[in-house]
PDB file of N, CA and C in Angstrom:
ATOM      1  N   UNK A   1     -11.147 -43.691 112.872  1.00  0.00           N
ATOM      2  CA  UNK A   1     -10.924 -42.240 112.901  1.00  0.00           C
ATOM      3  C   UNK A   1     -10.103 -41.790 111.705  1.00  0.00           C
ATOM      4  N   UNK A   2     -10.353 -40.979 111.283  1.00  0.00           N
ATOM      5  CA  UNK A   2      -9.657 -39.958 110.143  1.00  0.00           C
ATOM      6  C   UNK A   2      -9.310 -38.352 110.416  1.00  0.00           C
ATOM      7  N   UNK A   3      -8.090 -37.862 110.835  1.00  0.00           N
ATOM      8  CA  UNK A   3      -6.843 -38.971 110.508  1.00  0.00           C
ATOM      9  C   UNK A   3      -6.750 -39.854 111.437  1.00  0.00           C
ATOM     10  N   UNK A   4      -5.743 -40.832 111.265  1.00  0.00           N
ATOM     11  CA  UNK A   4      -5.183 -41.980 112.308  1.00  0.00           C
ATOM     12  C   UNK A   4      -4.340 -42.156 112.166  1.00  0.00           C
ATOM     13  N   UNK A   5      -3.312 -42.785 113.098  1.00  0.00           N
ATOM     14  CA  UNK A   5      -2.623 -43.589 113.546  1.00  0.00           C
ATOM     15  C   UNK A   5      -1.667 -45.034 112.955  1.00  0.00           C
ATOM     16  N   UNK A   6      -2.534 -45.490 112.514  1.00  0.00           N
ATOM     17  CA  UNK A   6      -2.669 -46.352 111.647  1.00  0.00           C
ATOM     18  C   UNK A   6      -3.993 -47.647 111.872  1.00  0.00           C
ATOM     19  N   UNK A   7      -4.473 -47.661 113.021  1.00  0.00           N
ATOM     20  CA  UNK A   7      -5.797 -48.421 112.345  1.00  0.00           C
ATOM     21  C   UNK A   7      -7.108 -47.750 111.988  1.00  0.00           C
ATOM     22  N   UNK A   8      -7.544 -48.620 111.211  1.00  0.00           N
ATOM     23  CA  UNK A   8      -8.896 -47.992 110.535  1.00  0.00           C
ATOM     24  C   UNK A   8     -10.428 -49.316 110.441  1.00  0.00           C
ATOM     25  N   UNK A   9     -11.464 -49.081 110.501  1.00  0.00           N
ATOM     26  CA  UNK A   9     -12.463 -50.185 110.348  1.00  0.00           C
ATOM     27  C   UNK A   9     -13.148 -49.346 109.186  1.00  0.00           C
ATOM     28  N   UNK A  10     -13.137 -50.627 108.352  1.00  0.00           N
ATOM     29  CA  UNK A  10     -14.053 -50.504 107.654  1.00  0.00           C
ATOM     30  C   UNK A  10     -15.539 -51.094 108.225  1.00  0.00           C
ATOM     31  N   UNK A  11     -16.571 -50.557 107.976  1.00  0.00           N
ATOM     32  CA  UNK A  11     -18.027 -50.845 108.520  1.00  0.00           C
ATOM     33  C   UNK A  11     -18.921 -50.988 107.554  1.00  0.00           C
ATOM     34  N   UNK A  12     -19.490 -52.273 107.114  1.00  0.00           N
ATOM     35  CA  UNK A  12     -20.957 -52.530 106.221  1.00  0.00           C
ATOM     36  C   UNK A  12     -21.905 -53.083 106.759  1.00  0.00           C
ATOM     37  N   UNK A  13     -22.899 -52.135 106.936  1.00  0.00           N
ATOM     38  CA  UNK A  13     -24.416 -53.027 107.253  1.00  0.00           C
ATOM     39  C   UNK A  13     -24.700 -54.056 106.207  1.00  0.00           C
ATOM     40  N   UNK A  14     -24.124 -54.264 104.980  1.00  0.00           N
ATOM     41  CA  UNK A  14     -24.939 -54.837 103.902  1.00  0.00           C
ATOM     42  C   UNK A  14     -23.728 -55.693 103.115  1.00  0.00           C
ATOM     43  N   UNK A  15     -23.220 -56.310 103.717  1.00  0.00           N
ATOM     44  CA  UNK A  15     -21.734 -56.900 102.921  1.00  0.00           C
ATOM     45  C   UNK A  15     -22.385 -57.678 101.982  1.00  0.00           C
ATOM     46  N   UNK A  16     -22.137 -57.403 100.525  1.00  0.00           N
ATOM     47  CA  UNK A  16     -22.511 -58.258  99.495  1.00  0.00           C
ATOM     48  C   UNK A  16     -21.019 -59.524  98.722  1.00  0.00           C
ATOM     49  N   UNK A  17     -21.608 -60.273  98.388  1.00  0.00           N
ATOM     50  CA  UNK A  17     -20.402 -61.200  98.137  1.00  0.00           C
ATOM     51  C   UNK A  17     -19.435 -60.579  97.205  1.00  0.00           C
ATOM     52  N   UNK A  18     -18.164 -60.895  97.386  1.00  0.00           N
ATOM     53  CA  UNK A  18     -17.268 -60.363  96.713  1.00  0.00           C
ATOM     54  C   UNK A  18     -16.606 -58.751  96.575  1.00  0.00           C
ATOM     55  N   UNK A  19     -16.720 -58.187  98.175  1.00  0.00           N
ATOM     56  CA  UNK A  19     -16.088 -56.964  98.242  1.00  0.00           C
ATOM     57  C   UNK A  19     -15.505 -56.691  98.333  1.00  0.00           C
ATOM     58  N   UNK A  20     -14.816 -55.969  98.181  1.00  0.00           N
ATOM     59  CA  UNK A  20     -13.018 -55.714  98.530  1.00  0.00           C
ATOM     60  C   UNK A  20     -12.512 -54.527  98.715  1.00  0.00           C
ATOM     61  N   UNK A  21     -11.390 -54.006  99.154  1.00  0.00           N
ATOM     62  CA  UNK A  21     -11.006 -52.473  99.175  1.00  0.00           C
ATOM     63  C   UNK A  21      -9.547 -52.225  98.307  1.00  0.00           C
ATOM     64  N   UNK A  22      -9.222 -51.481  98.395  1.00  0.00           N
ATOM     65  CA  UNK A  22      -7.908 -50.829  97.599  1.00  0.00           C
ATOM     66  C   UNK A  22      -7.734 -49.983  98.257  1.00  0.00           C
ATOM     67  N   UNK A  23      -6.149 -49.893  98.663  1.00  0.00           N
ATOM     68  CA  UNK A  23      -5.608 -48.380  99.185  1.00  0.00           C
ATOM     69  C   UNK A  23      -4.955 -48.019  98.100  1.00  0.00           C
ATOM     70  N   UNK A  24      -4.427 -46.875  97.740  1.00  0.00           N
ATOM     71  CA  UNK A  24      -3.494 -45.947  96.925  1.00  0.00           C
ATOM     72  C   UNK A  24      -2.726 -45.250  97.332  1.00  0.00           C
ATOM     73  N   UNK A  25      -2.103 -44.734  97.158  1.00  0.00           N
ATOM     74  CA  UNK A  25      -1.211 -43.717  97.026  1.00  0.00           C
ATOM     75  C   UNK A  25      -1.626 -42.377  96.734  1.00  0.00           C
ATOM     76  N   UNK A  26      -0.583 -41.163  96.708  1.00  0.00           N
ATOM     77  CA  UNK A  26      -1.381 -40.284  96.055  1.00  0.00           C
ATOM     78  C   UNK A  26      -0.909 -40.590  94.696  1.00  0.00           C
ATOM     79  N   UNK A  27       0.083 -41.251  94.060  1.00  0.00           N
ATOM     80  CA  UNK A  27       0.844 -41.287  93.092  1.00  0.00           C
ATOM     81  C   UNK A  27      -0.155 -42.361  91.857  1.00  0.00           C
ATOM     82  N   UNK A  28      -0.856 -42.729  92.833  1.00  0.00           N
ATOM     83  CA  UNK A  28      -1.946 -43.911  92.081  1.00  0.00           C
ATOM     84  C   UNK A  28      -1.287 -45.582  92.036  1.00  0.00           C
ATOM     85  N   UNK A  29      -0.677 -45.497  93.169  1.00  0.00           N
ATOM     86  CA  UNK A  29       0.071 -47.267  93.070  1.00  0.00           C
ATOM     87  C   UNK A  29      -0.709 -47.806  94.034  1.00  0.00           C
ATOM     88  N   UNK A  30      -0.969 -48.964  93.895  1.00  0.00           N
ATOM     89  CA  UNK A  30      -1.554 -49.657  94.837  1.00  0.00           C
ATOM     90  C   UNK A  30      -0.865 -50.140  95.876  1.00  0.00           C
ATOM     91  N   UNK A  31      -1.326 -49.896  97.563  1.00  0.00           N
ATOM     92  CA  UNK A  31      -0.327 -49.882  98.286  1.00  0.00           C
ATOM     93  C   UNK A  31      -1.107 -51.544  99.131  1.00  0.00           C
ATOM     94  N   UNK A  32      -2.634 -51.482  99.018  1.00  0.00           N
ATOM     95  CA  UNK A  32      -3.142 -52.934  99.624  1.00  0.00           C
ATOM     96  C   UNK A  32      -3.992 -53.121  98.995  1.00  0.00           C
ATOM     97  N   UNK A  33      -4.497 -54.430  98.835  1.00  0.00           N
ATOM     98  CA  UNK A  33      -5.619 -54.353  98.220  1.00  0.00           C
ATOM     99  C   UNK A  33      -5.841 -56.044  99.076  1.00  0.00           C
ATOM    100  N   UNK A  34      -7.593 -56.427  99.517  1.00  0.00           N
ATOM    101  CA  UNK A  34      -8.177 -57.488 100.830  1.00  0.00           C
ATOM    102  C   UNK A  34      -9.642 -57.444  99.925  1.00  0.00           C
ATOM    103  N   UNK A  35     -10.303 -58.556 100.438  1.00  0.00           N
ATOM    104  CA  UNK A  35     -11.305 -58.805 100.166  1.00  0.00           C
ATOM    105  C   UNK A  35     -11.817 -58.689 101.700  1.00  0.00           C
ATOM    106  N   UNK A  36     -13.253 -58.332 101.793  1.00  0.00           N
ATOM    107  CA  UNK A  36     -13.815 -57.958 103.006  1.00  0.00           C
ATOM    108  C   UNK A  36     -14.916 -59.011 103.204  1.00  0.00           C
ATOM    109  N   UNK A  37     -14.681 -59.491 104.126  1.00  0.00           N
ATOM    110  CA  UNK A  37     -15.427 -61.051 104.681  1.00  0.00           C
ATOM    111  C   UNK A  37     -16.462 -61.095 105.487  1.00  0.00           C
ATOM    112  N   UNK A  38     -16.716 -59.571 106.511  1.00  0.00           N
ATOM    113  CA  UNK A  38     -17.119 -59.575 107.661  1.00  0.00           C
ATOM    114  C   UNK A  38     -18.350 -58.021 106.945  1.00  0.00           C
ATOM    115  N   UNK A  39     -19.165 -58.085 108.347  1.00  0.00           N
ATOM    116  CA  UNK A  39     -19.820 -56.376 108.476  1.00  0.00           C
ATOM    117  C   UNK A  39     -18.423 -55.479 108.789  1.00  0.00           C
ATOM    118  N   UNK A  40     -17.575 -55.777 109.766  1.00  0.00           N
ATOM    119  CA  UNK A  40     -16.404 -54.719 109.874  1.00  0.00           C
ATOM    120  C   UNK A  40     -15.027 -55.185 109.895  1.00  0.00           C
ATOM    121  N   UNK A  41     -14.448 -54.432 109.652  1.00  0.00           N
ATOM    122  CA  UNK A  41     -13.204 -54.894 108.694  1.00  0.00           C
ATOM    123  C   UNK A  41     -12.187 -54.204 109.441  1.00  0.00           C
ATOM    124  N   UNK A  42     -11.078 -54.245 110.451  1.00  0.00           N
ATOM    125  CA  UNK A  42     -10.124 -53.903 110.837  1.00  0.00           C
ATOM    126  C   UNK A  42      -8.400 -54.196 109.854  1.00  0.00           C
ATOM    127  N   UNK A  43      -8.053 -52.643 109.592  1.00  0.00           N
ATOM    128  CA  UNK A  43      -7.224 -52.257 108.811  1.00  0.00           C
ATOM    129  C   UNK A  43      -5.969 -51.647 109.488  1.00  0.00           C
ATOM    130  N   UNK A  44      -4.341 -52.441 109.303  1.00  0.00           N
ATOM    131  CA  UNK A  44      -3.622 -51.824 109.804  1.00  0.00           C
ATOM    132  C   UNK A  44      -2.648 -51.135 108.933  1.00  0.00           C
ATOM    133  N   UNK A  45      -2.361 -49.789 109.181  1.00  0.00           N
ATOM    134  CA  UNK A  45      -1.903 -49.038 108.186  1.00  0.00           C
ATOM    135  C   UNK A  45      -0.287 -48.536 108.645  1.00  0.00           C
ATOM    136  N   UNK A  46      -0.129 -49.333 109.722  1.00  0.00           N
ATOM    137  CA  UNK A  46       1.408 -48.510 110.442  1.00  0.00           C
ATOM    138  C   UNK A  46       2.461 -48.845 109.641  1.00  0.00           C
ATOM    139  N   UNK A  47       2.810 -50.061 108.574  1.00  0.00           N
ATOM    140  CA  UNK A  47       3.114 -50.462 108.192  1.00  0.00           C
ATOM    141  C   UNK A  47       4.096 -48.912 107.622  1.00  0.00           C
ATOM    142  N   UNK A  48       2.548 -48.508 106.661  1.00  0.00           N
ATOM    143  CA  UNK A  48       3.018 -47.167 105.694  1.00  0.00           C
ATOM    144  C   UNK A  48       3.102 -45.895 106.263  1.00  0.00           C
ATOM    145  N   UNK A  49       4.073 -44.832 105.127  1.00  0.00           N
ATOM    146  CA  UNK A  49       4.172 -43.963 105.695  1.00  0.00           C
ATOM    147  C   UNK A  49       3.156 -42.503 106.186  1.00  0.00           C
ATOM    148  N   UNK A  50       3.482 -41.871 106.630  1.00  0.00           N
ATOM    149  CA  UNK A  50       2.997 -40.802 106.659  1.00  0.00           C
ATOM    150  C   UNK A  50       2.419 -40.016 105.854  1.00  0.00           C
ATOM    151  N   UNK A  51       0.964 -39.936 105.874  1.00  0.00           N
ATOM    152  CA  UNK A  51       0.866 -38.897 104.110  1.00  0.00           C
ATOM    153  C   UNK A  51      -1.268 -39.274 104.309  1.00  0.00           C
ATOM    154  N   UNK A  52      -1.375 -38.921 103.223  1.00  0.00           N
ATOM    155  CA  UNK A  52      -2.538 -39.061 102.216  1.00  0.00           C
ATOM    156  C   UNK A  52      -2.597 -40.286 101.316  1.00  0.00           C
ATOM    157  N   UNK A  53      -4.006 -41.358 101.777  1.00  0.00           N
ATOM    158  CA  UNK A  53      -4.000 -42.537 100.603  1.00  0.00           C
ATOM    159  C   UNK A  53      -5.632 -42.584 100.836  1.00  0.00           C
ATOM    160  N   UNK A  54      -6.156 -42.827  99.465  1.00  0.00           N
ATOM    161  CA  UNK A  54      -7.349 -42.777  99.100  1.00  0.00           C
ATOM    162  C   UNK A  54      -7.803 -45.129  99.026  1.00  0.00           C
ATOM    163  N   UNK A  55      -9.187 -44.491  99.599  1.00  0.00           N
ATOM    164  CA  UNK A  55      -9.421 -46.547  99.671  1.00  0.00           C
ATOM    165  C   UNK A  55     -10.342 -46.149  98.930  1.00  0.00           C
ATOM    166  N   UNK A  56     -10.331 -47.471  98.067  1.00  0.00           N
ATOM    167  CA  UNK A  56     -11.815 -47.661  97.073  1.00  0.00           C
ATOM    168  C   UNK A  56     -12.231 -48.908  97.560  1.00  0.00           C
ATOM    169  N   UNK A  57     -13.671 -49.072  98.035  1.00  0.00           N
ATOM    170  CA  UNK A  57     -14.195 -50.375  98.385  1.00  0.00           C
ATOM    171  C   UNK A  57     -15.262 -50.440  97.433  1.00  0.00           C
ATOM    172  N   UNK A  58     -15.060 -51.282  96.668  1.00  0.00           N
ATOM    173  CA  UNK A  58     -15.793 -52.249  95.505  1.00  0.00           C
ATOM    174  C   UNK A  58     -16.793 -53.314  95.987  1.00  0.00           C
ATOM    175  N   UNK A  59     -18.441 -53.833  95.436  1.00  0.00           N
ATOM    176  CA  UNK A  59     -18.712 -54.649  95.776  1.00  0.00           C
ATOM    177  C   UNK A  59     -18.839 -55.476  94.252  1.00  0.00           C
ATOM    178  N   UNK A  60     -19.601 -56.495  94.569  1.00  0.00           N
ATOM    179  CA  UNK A  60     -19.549 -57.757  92.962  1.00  0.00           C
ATOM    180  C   UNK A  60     -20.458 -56.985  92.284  1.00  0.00           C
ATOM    181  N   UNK A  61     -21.207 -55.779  92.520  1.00  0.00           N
ATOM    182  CA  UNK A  61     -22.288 -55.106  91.884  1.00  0.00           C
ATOM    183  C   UNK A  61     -21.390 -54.165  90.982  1.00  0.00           C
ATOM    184  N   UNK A  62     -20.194 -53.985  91.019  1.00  0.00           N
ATOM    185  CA  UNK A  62     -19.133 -52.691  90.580  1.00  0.00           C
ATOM    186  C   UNK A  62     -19.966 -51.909  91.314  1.00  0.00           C
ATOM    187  N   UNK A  63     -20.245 -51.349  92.260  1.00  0.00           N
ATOM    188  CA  UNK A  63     -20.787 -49.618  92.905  1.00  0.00           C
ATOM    189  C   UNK A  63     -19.175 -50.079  93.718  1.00  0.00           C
ATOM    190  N   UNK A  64     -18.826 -48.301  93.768  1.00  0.00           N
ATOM    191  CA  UNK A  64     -17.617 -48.457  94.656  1.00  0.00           C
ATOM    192  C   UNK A  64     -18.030 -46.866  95.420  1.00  0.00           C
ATOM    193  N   UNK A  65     -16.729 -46.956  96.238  1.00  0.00           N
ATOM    194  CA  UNK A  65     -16.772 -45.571  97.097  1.00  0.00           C
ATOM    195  C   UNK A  65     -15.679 -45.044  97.038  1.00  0.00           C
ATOM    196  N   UNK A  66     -15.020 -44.325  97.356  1.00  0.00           N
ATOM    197  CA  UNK A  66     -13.740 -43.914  97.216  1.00  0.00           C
ATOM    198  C   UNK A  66     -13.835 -42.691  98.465  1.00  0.00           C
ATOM    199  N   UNK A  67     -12.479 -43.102  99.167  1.00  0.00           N
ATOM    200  CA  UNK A  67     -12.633 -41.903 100.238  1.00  0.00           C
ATOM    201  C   UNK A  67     -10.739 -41.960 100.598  1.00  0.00           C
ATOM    202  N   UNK A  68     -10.879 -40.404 101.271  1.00  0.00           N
ATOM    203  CA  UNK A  68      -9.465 -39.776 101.354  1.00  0.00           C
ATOM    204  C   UNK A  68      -9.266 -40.302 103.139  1.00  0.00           C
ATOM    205  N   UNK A  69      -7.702 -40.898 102.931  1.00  0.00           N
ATOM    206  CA  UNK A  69      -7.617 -41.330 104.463  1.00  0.00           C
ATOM    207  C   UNK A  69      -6.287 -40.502 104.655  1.00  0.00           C
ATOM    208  N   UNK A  70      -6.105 -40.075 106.149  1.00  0.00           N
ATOM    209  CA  UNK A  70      -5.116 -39.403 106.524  1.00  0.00           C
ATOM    210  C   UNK A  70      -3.986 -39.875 107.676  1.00  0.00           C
ATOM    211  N   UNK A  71      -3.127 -40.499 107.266  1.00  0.00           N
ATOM    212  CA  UNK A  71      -2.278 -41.351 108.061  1.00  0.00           C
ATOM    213  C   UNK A  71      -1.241 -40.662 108.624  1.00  0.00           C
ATOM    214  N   UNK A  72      -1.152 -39.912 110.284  1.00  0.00           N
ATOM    215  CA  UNK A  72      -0.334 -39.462 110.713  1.00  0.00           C
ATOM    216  C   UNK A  72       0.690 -40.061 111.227  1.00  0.00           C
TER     217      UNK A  72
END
């Protein structure tokens, strides 16, 4: 769900070798960065604070995605 809580799944029908995600900041620091092993990917975010952080999930092809997450 977006926003959340703090967990999040990532979901791929098509996991290609070597994918991975990145969280950010809004400031542009890297706050995690995992390689993704599975079709879905459980992410815990309670750790961090409260706010706005953008994930980029990368595969070995370089295509990436980039999306805005909202951590209440």
């Amino acid at each position: 769900p977006n926003p959340t809580h703090g967990q999040i799944t990532i979901e791929m029908p098509d996991i290609a070798e070597s994918t991975n995600f990145k969280i950010y900041n809004t400031y542009g620091q890297l706050m995690l960065q995992q390689q993704i092993n599975s079709n879905q990917t459980q992410i815990d975010l309670s750790p961090y604070g409260k706010g706005v952080y953008l994930i980029q999930v990368t595969n070995n092809r370089q295509k990436s995605m980039v999306k805005k997450l909202v951590l209440q």
